[in-house]
CSV table of N, CA and C in Angstrom, one decimal:
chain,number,residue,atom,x,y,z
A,11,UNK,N,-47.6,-11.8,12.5
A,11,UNK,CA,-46.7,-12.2,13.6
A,11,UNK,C,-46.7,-13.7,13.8
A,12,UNK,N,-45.7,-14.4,14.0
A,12,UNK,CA,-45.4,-15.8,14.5
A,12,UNK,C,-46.0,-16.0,15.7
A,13,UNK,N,-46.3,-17.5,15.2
A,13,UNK,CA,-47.0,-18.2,16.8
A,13,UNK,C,-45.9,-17.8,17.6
A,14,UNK,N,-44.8,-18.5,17.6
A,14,UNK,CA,-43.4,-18.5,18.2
A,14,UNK,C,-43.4,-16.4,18.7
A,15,UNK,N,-43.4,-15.7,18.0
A,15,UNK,CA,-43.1,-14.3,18.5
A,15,UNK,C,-44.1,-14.3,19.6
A,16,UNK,N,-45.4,-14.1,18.9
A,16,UNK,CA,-46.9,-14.1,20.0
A,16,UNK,C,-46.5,-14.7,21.7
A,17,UNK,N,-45.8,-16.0,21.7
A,17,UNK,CA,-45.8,-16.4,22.7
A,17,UNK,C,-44.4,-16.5,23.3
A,18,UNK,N,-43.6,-16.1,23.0
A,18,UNK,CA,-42.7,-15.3,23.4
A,18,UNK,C,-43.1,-13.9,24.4
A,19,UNK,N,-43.9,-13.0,23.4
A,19,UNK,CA,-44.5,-12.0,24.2
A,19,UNK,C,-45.4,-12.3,25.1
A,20,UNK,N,-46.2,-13.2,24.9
A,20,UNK,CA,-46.8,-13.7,26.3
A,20,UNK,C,-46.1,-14.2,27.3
A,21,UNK,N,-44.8,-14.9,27.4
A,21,UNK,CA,-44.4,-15.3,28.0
A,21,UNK,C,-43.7,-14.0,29.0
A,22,UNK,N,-43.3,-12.9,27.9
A,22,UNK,CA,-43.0,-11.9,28.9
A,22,UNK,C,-44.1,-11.3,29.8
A,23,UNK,N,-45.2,-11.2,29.3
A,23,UNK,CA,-46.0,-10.6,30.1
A,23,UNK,C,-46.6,-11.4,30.9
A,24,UNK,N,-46.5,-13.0,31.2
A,24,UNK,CA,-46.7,-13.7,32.3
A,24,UNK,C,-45.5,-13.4,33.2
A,25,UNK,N,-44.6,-13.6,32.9
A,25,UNK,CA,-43.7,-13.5,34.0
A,25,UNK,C,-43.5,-12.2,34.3
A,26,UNK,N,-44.1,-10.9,33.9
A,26,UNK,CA,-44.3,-9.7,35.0
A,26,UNK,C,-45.1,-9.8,35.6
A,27,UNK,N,-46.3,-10.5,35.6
A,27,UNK,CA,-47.3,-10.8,36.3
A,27,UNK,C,-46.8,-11.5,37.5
A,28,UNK,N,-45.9,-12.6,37.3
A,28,UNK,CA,-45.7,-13.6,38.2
A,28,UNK,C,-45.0,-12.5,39.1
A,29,UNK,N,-44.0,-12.0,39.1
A,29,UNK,CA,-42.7,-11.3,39.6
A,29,UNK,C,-43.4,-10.8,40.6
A,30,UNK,N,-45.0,-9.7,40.0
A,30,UNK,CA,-45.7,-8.8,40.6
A,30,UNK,C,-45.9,-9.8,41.9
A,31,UNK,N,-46.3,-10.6,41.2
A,31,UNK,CA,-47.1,-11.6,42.9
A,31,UNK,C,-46.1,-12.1,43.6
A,32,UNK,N,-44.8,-12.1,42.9
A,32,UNK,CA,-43.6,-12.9,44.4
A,32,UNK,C,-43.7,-11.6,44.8
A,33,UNK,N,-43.5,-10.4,44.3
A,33,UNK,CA,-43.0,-9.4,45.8
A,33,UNK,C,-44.2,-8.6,46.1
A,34,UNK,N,-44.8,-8.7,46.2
A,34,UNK,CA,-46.7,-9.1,46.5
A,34,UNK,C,-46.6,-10.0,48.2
A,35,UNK,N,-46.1,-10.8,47.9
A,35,UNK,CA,-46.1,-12.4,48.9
A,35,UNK,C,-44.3,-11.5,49.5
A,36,UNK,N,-43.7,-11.3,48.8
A,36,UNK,CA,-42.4,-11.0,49.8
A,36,UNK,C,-42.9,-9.7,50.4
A,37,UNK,N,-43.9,-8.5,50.1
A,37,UNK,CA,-44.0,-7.6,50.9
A,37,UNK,C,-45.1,-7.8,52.0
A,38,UNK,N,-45.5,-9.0,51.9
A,38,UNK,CA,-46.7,-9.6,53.3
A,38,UNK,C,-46.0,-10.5,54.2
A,39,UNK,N,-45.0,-10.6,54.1
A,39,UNK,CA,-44.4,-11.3,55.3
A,39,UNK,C,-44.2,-11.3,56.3
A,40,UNK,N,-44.1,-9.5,56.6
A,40,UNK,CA,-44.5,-9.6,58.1
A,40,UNK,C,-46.0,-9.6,58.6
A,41,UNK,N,-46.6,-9.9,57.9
A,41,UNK,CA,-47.8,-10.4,58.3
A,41,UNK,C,-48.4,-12.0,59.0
A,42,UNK,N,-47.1,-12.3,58.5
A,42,UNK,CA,-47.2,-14.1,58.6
A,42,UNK,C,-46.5,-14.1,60.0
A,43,UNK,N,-46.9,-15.3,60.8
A,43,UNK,CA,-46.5,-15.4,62.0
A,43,UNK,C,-45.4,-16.1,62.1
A,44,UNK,N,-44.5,-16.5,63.4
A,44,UNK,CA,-43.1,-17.1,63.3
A,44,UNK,C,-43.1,-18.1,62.8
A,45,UNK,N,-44.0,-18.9,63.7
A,45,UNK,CA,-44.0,-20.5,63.1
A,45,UNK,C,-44.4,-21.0,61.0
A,46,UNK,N,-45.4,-20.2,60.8
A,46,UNK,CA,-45.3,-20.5,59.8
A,46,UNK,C,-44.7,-19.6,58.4
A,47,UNK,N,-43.5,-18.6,58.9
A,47,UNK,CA,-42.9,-17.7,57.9
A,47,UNK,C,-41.4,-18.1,57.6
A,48,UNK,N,-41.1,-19.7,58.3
A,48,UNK,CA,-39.9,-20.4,57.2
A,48,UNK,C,-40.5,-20.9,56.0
A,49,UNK,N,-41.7,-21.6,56.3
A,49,UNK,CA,-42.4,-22.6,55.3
A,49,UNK,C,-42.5,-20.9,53.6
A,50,UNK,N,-43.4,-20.0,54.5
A,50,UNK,CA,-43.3,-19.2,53.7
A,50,UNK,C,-42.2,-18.5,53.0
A,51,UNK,N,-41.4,-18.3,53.5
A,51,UNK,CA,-40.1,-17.8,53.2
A,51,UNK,C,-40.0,-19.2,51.7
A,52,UNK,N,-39.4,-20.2,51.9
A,52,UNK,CA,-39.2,-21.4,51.0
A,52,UNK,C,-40.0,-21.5,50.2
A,53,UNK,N,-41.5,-20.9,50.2
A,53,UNK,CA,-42.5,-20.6,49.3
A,53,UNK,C,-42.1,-19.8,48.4
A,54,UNK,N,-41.4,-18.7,48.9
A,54,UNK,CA,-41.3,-17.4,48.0
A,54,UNK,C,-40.2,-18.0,47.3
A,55,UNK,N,-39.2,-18.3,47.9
A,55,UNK,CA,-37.9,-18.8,47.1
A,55,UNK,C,-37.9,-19.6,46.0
A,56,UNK,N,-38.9,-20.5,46.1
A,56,UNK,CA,-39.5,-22.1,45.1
A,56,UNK,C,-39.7,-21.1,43.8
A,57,UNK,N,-40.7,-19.6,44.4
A,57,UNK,CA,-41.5,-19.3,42.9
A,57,UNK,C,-40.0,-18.2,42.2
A,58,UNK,N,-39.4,-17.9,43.1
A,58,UNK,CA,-38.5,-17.1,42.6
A,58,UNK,C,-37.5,-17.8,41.8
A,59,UNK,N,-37.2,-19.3,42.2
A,59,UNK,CA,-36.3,-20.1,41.6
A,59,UNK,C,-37.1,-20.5,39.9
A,60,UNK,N,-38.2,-21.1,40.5
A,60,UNK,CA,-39.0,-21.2,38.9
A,60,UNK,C,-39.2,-20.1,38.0
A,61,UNK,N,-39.8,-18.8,38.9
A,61,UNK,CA,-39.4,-17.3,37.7
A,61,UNK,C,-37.8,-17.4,37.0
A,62,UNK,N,-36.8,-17.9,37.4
A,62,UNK,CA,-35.6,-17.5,36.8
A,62,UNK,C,-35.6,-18.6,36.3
A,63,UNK,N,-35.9,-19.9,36.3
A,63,UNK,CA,-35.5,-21.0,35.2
A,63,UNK,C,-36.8,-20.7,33.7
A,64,UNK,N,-37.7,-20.1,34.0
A,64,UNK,CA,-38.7,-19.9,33.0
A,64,UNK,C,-37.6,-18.8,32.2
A,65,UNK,N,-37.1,-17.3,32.9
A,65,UNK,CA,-36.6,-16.7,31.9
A,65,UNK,C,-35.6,-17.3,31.6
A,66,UNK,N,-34.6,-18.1,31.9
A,66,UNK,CA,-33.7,-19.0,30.9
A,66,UNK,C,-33.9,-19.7,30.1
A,67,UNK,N,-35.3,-20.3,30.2
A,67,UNK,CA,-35.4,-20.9,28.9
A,67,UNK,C,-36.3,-19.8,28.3
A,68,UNK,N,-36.4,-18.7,28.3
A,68,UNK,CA,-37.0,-17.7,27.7
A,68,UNK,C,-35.9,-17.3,26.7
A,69,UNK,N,-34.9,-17.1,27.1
A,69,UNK,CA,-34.0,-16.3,26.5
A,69,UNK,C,-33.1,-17.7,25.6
A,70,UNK,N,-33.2,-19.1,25.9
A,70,UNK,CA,-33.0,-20.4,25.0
A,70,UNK,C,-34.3,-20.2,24.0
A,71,UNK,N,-35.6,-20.1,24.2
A,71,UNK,CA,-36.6,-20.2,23.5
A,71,UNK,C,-36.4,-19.5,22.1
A,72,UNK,N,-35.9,-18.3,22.7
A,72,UNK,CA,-36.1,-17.3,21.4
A,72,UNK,C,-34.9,-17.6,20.5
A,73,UNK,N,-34.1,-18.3,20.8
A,73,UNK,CA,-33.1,-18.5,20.1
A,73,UNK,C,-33.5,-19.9,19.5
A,74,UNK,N,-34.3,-20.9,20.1
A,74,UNK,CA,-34.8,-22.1,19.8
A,74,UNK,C,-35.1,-22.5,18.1
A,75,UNK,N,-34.4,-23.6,17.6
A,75,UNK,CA,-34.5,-23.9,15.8
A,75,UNK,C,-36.3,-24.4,15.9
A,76,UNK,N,-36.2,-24.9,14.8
A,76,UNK,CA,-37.5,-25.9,14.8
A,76,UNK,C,-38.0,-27.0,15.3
A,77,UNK,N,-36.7,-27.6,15.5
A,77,UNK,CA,-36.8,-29.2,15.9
A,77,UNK,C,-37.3,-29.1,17.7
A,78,UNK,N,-36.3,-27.7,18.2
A,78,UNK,CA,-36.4,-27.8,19.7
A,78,UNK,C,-37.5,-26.4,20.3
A,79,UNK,N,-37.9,-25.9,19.2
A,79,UNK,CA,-39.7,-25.3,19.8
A,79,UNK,C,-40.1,-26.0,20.5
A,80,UNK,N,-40.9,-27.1,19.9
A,80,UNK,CA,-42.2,-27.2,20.6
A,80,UNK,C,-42.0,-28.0,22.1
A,81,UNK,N,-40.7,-28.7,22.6
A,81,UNK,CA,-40.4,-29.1,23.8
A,81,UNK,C,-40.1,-28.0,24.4
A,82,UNK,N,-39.1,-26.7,24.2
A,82,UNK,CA,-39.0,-25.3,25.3
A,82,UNK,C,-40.3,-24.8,25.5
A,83,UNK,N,-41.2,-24.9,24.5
A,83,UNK,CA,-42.5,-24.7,24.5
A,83,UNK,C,-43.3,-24.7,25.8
A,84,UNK,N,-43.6,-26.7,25.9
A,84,UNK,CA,-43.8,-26.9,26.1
A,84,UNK,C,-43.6,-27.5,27.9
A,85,UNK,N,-42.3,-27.8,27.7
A,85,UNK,CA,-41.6,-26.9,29.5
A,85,UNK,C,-42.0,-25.4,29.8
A,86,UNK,N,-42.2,-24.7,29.0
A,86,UNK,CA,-42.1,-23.4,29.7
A,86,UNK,C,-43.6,-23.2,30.1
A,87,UNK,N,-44.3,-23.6,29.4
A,87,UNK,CA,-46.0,-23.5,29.9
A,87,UNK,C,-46.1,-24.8,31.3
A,88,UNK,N,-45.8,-25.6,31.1
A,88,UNK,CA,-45.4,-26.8,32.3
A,88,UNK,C,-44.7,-25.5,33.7
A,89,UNK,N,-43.9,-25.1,33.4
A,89,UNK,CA,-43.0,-24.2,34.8
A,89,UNK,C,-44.3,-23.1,35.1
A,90,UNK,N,-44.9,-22.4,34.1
A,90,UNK,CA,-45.8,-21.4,34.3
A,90,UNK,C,-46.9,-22.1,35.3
A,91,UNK,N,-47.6,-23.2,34.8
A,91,UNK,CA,-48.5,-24.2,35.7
A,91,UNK,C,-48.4,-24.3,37.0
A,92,UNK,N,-47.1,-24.6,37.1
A,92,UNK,CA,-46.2,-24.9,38.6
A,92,UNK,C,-46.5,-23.5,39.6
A,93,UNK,N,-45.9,-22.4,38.7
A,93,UNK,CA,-45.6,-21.7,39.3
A,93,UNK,C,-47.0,-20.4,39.6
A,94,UNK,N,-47.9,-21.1,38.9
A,94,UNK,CA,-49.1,-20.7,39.4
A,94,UNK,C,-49.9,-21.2,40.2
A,95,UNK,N,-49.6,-21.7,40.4
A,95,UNK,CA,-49.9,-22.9,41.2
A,95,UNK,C,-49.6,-22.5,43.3
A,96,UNK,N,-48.2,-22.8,42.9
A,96,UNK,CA,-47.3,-22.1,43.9
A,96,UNK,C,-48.1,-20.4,44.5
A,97,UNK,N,-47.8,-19.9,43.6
A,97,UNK,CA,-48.7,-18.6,43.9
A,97,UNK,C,-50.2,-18.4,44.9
A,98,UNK,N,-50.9,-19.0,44.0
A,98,UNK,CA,-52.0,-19.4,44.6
A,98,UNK,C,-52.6,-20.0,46.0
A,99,UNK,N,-51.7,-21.1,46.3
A,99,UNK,CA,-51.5,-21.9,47.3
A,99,UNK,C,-50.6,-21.0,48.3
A,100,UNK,N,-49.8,-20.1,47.8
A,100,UNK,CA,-49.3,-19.5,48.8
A,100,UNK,C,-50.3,-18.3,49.6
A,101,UNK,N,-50.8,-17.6,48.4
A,101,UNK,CA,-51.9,-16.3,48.9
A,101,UNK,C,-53.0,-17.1,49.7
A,102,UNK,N,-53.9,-18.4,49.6
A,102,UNK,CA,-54.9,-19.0,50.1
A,102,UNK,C,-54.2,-19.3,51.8
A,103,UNK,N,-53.0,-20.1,51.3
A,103,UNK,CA,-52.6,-20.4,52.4
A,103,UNK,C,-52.3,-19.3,54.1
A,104,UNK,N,-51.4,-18.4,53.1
A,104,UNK,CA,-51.3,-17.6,54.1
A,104,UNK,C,-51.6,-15.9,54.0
A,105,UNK,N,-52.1,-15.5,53.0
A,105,UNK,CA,-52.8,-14.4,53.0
A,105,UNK,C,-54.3,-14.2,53.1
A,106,UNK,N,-54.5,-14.6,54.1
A,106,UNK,CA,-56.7,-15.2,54.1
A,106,UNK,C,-56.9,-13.8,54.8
């Protein structure tokens, strides 16, 4: 199997993980109190907006030649960082 296939399939199976945790964080929201469930709301949206630019360049990656691998590559592990990140900070933040 190809580096490139290998991480392709990782890349899918990160971002079902991720997905798992936005609506994870979207089904605790009535848990969060008024004042701070805009902030959270715009939290969920940020990671929902970065899940959908990862799978577009998911679906550019796989089609990706040689010259332009290793940059979609390496944006798409850059957006995963982000958006684990996001995640994180959001569960610490408001799921204690």
């Amino acid at each position: 199997m190809s580096t490139k296939t290998v991480f392709l399939e990782t890349v899918k199976s990160r971002l079902a993980a991720l997905k798992a945790d936005a609506d994870l964080l979207q089904s605790k929201a009535g848990r969060i109190g008024n004042k701070e469930l805009r902030q959270y709301t715009r939290t969920i949206q940020e990671i929902l907006a970065k899940i959908q630019q990862v799978e577009k360049r998911f679906t550019t990656s796989s089609k990706a030649n040689v010259d332009t691998w290793p940059a979609l590559k390496r944006k798409t592990e850059d957006a995963f960082i982000q958006i684990e990140a996001l995640v994180k900070k959001a569960k610490e933040t408001y799921l204690h």
